[in-house]
């Protein structure tokens, strides 16, 4: 017989108790894959694989970082940090307005981006295929892991290595061993 409840001491963690020989035996459910996953409603909004400056108050989207392996991280794209995306599919990105409707349903489809480089005053267009939210999350996750490894290397003076196990399964453990 199983029962589950929220642990008062461990907010956010669920503990499962199994009746074993008349005794309750706690078992952590942190690796069961349980959790809420909302269903999709309508067309998903595409992601750009960019980190944008949220404090930018002018028209356009100011790029703070082009994520590694994202759609703009290729030899054909000239977009770099400090540049501004002025239009998406010919529609101007206005200051204070939500630009997400311009990306609705465009994941994996060719989209025209008009870009401006304030340092050279140059303008040009690029056609890029935006990515899904899941792919964006994977890019952010890889960035996070890479940053943690760099932090460990820097803080330890190169004396320690960093090992990250993404999941408690066989492929994840094999990946760790391949990296060592």
PDB file of C-alpha atoms in Angstrom:
ATOM      1  CA  UNK A   1       0.000   0.000   0.000  1.00  0.00           C
ATOM      2  CA  UNK A   2       1.353   3.424  -0.950  1.00  0.00           C
ATOM      3  CA  UNK A   3       0.543   6.885   0.332  1.00  0.00           C
ATOM      4  CA  UNK A   4       2.084  10.232  -0.526  1.00  0.00           C
ATOM      5  CA  UNK A   5       2.227  13.590   1.199  1.00  0.00           C
ATOM      6  CA  UNK A   6       4.214  16.821   1.175  1.00  0.00           C
ATOM      7  CA  UNK A   7       7.035  16.706   3.677  1.00  0.00           C
ATOM      8  CA  UNK A   8       6.752  19.679   6.077  1.00  0.00           C
ATOM      9  CA  UNK A   9      10.524  19.888   6.537  1.00  0.00           C
ATOM     10  CA  UNK A  10      11.241  19.555   2.818  1.00  0.00           C
ATOM     11  CA  UNK A  11       8.912  22.006   1.112  1.00  0.00           C
ATOM     12  CA  UNK A  12       8.591  21.057  -2.520  1.00  0.00           C
ATOM     13  CA  UNK A  13       9.660  17.429  -2.015  1.00  0.00           C
ATOM     14  CA  UNK A  14       7.219  14.545  -1.945  1.00  0.00           C
ATOM     15  CA  UNK A  15       7.858  11.506   0.184  1.00  0.00           C
ATOM     16  CA  UNK A  16       6.165   8.185  -0.488  1.00  0.00           C
ATOM     17  CA  UNK A  17       5.549   5.787   2.360  1.00  0.00           C
ATOM     18  CA  UNK A  18       5.328   2.078   1.708  1.00  0.00           C
ATOM     19  CA  UNK A  19       3.635  -0.227   4.182  1.00  0.00           C
ATOM     20  CA  UNK A  20       6.184  -2.917   4.860  1.00  0.00           C
ATOM     21  CA  UNK A  21       5.453  -5.486   7.502  1.00  0.00           C
ATOM     22  CA  UNK A  22       3.155  -3.078   9.317  1.00  0.00           C
ATOM     23  CA  UNK A  23       5.798  -0.306   9.366  1.00  0.00           C
ATOM     24  CA  UNK A  24       5.969   2.837   7.281  1.00  0.00           C
ATOM     25  CA  UNK A  25       9.226   3.054   5.343  1.00  0.00           C
ATOM     26  CA  UNK A  26      10.010   6.442   3.734  1.00  0.00           C
ATOM     27  CA  UNK A  27      11.076   6.466   0.097  1.00  0.00           C
ATOM     28  CA  UNK A  28      12.048   9.671  -1.697  1.00  0.00           C
ATOM     29  CA  UNK A  29      10.149  10.178  -4.927  1.00  0.00           C
ATOM     30  CA  UNK A  30      12.654  12.633  -6.339  1.00  0.00           C
ATOM     31  CA  UNK A  31      13.499  10.223  -9.174  1.00  0.00           C
ATOM     32  CA  UNK A  32      10.058   8.910 -10.062  1.00  0.00           C
ATOM     33  CA  UNK A  33       9.423  11.370 -12.873  1.00  0.00           C
ATOM     34  CA  UNK A  34       6.224  12.546 -11.220  1.00  0.00           C
ATOM     35  CA  UNK A  35       5.092  16.112 -11.438  1.00  0.00           C
ATOM     36  CA  UNK A  36       2.622  18.425 -13.133  1.00  0.00           C
ATOM     37  CA  UNK A  37       2.981  18.932 -16.859  1.00  0.00           C
ATOM     38  CA  UNK A  38       0.431  21.331 -18.297  1.00  0.00           C
ATOM     39  CA  UNK A  39      -1.103  20.550 -21.660  1.00  0.00           C
ATOM     40  CA  UNK A  40      -0.604  22.728 -24.700  1.00  0.00           C
ATOM     41  CA  UNK A  41      -3.167  25.420 -25.476  1.00  0.00           C
ATOM     42  CA  UNK A  42      -2.971  26.830 -28.979  1.00  0.00           C
ATOM     43  CA  UNK A  43       0.116  27.507 -31.026  1.00  0.00           C
ATOM     44  CA  UNK A  44       3.381  27.580 -29.108  1.00  0.00           C
ATOM     45  CA  UNK A  45       5.526  30.701 -29.141  1.00  0.00           C
ATOM     46  CA  UNK A  46       8.911  30.134 -30.770  1.00  0.00           C
ATOM     47  CA  UNK A  47      12.176  31.032 -29.042  1.00  0.00           C
ATOM     48  CA  UNK A  48      15.213  32.729 -30.559  1.00  0.00           C
ATOM     49  CA  UNK A  49      18.090  31.132 -28.655  1.00  0.00           C
ATOM     50  CA  UNK A  50      19.063  34.573 -27.367  1.00  0.00           C
ATOM     51  CA  UNK A  51      19.291  36.292 -24.014  1.00  0.00           C
ATOM     52  CA  UNK A  52      17.788  39.756 -24.384  1.00  0.00           C
ATOM     53  CA  UNK A  53      18.301  42.899 -22.337  1.00  0.00           C
ATOM     54  CA  UNK A  54      15.055  43.310 -20.377  1.00  0.00           C
ATOM     55  CA  UNK A  55      15.952  46.899 -19.422  1.00  0.00           C
ATOM     56  CA  UNK A  56      16.252  48.093 -23.029  1.00  0.00           C
ATOM     57  CA  UNK A  57      13.662  50.864 -23.452  1.00  0.00           C
ATOM     58  CA  UNK A  58      14.014  51.690 -27.169  1.00  0.00           C
ATOM     59  CA  UNK A  59      12.371  49.994 -30.155  1.00  0.00           C
ATOM     60  CA  UNK A  60      13.726  46.544 -30.948  1.00  0.00           C
ATOM     61  CA  UNK A  61      15.284  43.716 -28.951  1.00  0.00           C
ATOM     62  CA  UNK A  62      18.794  44.325 -27.621  1.00  0.00           C
ATOM     63  CA  UNK A  63      20.800  41.085 -27.626  1.00  0.00           C
ATOM     64  CA  UNK A  64      22.839  40.377 -24.485  1.00  0.00           C
ATOM     65  CA  UNK A  65      23.982  36.891 -25.511  1.00  0.00           C
ATOM     66  CA  UNK A  66      23.699  34.492 -28.446  1.00  0.00           C
ATOM     67  CA  UNK A  67      23.306  31.034 -26.930  1.00  0.00           C
ATOM     68  CA  UNK A  68      25.747  28.391 -28.111  1.00  0.00           C
ATOM     69  CA  UNK A  69      24.142  25.992 -30.631  1.00  0.00           C
ATOM     70  CA  UNK A  70      21.092  28.249 -30.939  1.00  0.00           C
ATOM     71  CA  UNK A  71      19.643  29.291 -34.297  1.00  0.00           C
ATOM     72  CA  UNK A  72      21.745  32.488 -34.498  1.00  0.00           C
ATOM     73  CA  UNK A  73      24.958  30.626 -33.524  1.00  0.00           C
ATOM     74  CA  UNK A  74      26.078  29.690 -37.023  1.00  0.00           C
ATOM     75  CA  UNK A  75      28.548  30.889 -39.651  1.00  0.00           C
ATOM     76  CA  UNK A  76      25.863  32.644 -41.735  1.00  0.00           C
ATOM     77  CA  UNK A  77      24.552  34.833 -38.908  1.00  0.00           C
ATOM     78  CA  UNK A  78      26.310  38.098 -38.070  1.00  0.00           C
ATOM     79  CA  UNK A  79      24.144  38.745 -34.988  1.00  0.00           C
ATOM     80  CA  UNK A  80      26.227  39.304 -31.847  1.00  0.00           C
ATOM     81  CA  UNK A  81      25.711  40.703 -28.363  1.00  0.00           C
ATOM     82  CA  UNK A  82      25.043  44.448 -28.446  1.00  0.00           C
ATOM     83  CA  UNK A  83      23.056  44.313 -31.692  1.00  0.00           C
ATOM     84  CA  UNK A  84      19.333  45.021 -32.026  1.00  0.00           C
ATOM     85  CA  UNK A  85      16.602  43.001 -33.737  1.00  0.00           C
ATOM     86  CA  UNK A  86      14.371  45.708 -35.213  1.00  0.00           C
ATOM     87  CA  UNK A  87      11.780  43.627 -37.092  1.00  0.00           C
ATOM     88  CA  UNK A  88      10.409  40.105 -37.117  1.00  0.00           C
ATOM     89  CA  UNK A  89       8.919  39.050 -40.472  1.00  0.00           C
ATOM     90  CA  UNK A  90       8.705  42.694 -41.505  1.00  0.00           C
ATOM     91  CA  UNK A  91       6.843  43.788 -38.346  1.00  0.00           C
ATOM     92  CA  UNK A  92       8.593  46.392 -36.209  1.00  0.00           C
ATOM     93  CA  UNK A  93       9.320  45.484 -32.585  1.00  0.00           C
ATOM     94  CA  UNK A  94       8.056  48.514 -30.652  1.00  0.00           C
ATOM     95  CA  UNK A  95       9.288  49.581 -27.215  1.00  0.00           C
ATOM     96  CA  UNK A  96       6.963  48.444 -24.446  1.00  0.00           C
ATOM     97  CA  UNK A  97       4.985  46.097 -26.705  1.00  0.00           C
ATOM     98  CA  UNK A  98       4.954  42.323 -26.410  1.00  0.00           C
ATOM     99  CA  UNK A  99       6.914  40.780 -29.299  1.00  0.00           C
ATOM    100  CA  UNK A 100       5.858  37.179 -28.545  1.00  0.00           C
ATOM    101  CA  UNK A 101       2.799  37.333 -30.852  1.00  0.00           C
ATOM    102  CA  UNK A 102       5.260  37.874 -33.713  1.00  0.00           C
ATOM    103  CA  UNK A 103       6.775  34.452 -32.904  1.00  0.00           C
ATOM    104  CA  UNK A 104       3.558  32.495 -32.301  1.00  0.00           C
ATOM    105  CA  UNK A 105       3.523  29.254 -34.275  1.00  0.00           C
ATOM    106  CA  UNK A 106       6.889  29.935 -35.920  1.00  0.00           C
ATOM    107  CA  UNK A 107       9.056  27.268 -34.305  1.00  0.00           C
ATOM    108  CA  UNK A 108      10.976  25.441 -37.043  1.00  0.00           C
ATOM    109  CA  UNK A 109       9.725  27.809 -39.760  1.00  0.00           C
ATOM    110  CA  UNK A 110      11.848  30.274 -41.706  1.00  0.00           C
ATOM    111  CA  UNK A 111      11.460  33.763 -40.235  1.00  0.00           C
ATOM    112  CA  UNK A 112      12.954  37.043 -41.486  1.00  0.00           C
ATOM    113  CA  UNK A 113      14.804  39.149 -38.885  1.00  0.00           C
ATOM    114  CA  UNK A 114      15.921  42.735 -39.520  1.00  0.00           C
ATOM    115  CA  UNK A 115      19.043  43.511 -37.501  1.00  0.00           C
ATOM    116  CA  UNK A 116      20.881  46.719 -36.630  1.00  0.00           C
ATOM    117  CA  UNK A 117      24.444  47.020 -35.350  1.00  0.00           C
ATOM    118  CA  UNK A 118      24.707  50.292 -33.353  1.00  0.00           C
ATOM    119  CA  UNK A 119      28.523  50.181 -33.413  1.00  0.00           C
ATOM    120  CA  UNK A 120      28.765  50.230 -37.243  1.00  0.00           C
ATOM    121  CA  UNK A 121      25.294  51.699 -38.045  1.00  0.00           C
ATOM    122  CA  UNK A 122      24.852  48.755 -40.452  1.00  0.00           C
ATOM    123  CA  UNK A 123      21.447  47.123 -41.098  1.00  0.00           C
ATOM    124  CA  UNK A 124      20.744  43.749 -42.719  1.00  0.00           C
ATOM    125  CA  UNK A 125      18.249  40.885 -42.826  1.00  0.00           C
ATOM    126  CA  UNK A 126      18.744  37.263 -41.818  1.00  0.00           C
ATOM    127  CA  UNK A 127      16.447  34.283 -42.210  1.00  0.00           C
ATOM    128  CA  UNK A 128      16.512  31.995 -39.182  1.00  0.00           C
ATOM    129  CA  UNK A 129      14.370  29.091 -37.963  1.00  0.00           C
ATOM    130  CA  UNK A 130      13.335  29.806 -34.355  1.00  0.00           C
ATOM    131  CA  UNK A 131      13.277  26.913 -31.886  1.00  0.00           C
ATOM    132  CA  UNK A 132      10.759  25.401 -29.488  1.00  0.00           C
ATOM    133  CA  UNK A 133      10.620  26.224 -25.792  1.00  0.00           C
ATOM    134  CA  UNK A 134      11.936  22.720 -25.035  1.00  0.00           C
ATOM    135  CA  UNK A 135      14.994  23.277 -27.236  1.00  0.00           C
ATOM    136  CA  UNK A 136      15.535  26.687 -25.630  1.00  0.00           C
ATOM    137  CA  UNK A 137      15.411  25.100 -22.186  1.00  0.00           C
ATOM    138  CA  UNK A 138      18.012  22.552 -23.294  1.00  0.00           C
ATOM    139  CA  UNK A 139      20.317  25.355 -24.544  1.00  0.00           C
ATOM    140  CA  UNK A 140      19.930  27.201 -21.222  1.00  0.00           C
ATOM    141  CA  UNK A 141      20.595  23.989 -19.312  1.00  0.00           C
ATOM    142  CA  UNK A 142      23.807  23.304 -21.281  1.00  0.00           C
ATOM    143  CA  UNK A 143      24.882  26.916 -20.689  1.00  0.00           C
ATOM    144  CA  UNK A 144      24.277  26.479 -16.954  1.00  0.00           C
ATOM    145  CA  UNK A 145      26.327  23.254 -16.815  1.00  0.00           C
ATOM    146  CA  UNK A 146      29.178  24.869 -18.771  1.00  0.00           C
ATOM    147  CA  UNK A 147      29.178  27.885 -16.433  1.00  0.00           C
ATOM    148  CA  UNK A 148      29.284  25.638 -13.334  1.00  0.00           C
ATOM    149  CA  UNK A 149      32.258  23.737 -14.790  1.00  0.00           C
ATOM    150  CA  UNK A 150      34.056  27.029 -15.513  1.00  0.00           C
ATOM    151  CA  UNK A 151      33.320  28.254 -11.959  1.00  0.00           C
ATOM    152  CA  UNK A 152      34.761  25.087 -10.409  1.00  0.00           C
ATOM    153  CA  UNK A 153      37.847  25.315 -12.606  1.00  0.00           C
ATOM    154  CA  UNK A 154      38.377  29.004 -11.790  1.00  0.00           C
ATOM    155  CA  UNK A 155      37.716  28.708  -8.044  1.00  0.00           C
ATOM    156  CA  UNK A 156      39.885  25.608  -7.626  1.00  0.00           C
ATOM    157  CA  UNK A 157      42.719  26.898  -9.786  1.00  0.00           C
ATOM    158  CA  UNK A 158      42.228  23.948 -12.130  1.00  0.00           C
ATOM    159  CA  UNK A 159      42.705  21.385  -9.354  1.00  0.00           C
ATOM    160  CA  UNK A 160      39.112  20.113  -9.393  1.00  0.00           C
ATOM    161  CA  UNK A 161      36.916  18.846 -12.173  1.00  0.00           C
ATOM    162  CA  UNK A 162      33.167  19.250 -12.471  1.00  0.00           C
ATOM    163  CA  UNK A 163      30.821  16.338 -13.016  1.00  0.00           C
ATOM    164  CA  UNK A 164      27.146  16.920 -13.716  1.00  0.00           C
ATOM    165  CA  UNK A 165      24.691  14.050 -13.919  1.00  0.00           C
ATOM    166  CA  UNK A 166      21.620  15.296 -15.746  1.00  0.00           C
ATOM    167  CA  UNK A 167      19.335  12.416 -14.812  1.00  0.00           C
ATOM    168  CA  UNK A 168      19.438   9.299 -12.687  1.00  0.00           C
ATOM    169  CA  UNK A 169      19.468   6.870 -15.601  1.00  0.00           C
ATOM    170  CA  UNK A 170      21.923   4.732 -17.532  1.00  0.00           C
ATOM    171  CA  UNK A 171      22.544   7.123 -20.485  1.00  0.00           C
ATOM    172  CA  UNK A 172      23.353   9.978 -18.069  1.00  0.00           C
ATOM    173  CA  UNK A 173      25.858   7.877 -16.133  1.00  0.00           C
ATOM    174  CA  UNK A 174      27.445   6.699 -19.400  1.00  0.00           C
ATOM    175  CA  UNK A 175      27.764  10.338 -20.487  1.00  0.00           C
ATOM    176  CA  UNK A 176      29.584  11.195 -17.250  1.00  0.00           C
ATOM    177  CA  UNK A 177      31.979   8.279 -17.651  1.00  0.00           C
ATOM    178  CA  UNK A 178      32.625   9.265 -21.281  1.00  0.00           C
ATOM    179  CA  UNK A 179      33.556  12.780 -20.123  1.00  0.00           C
ATOM    180  CA  UNK A 180      36.036  11.486 -17.531  1.00  0.00           C
TER     181      UNK A 180
END
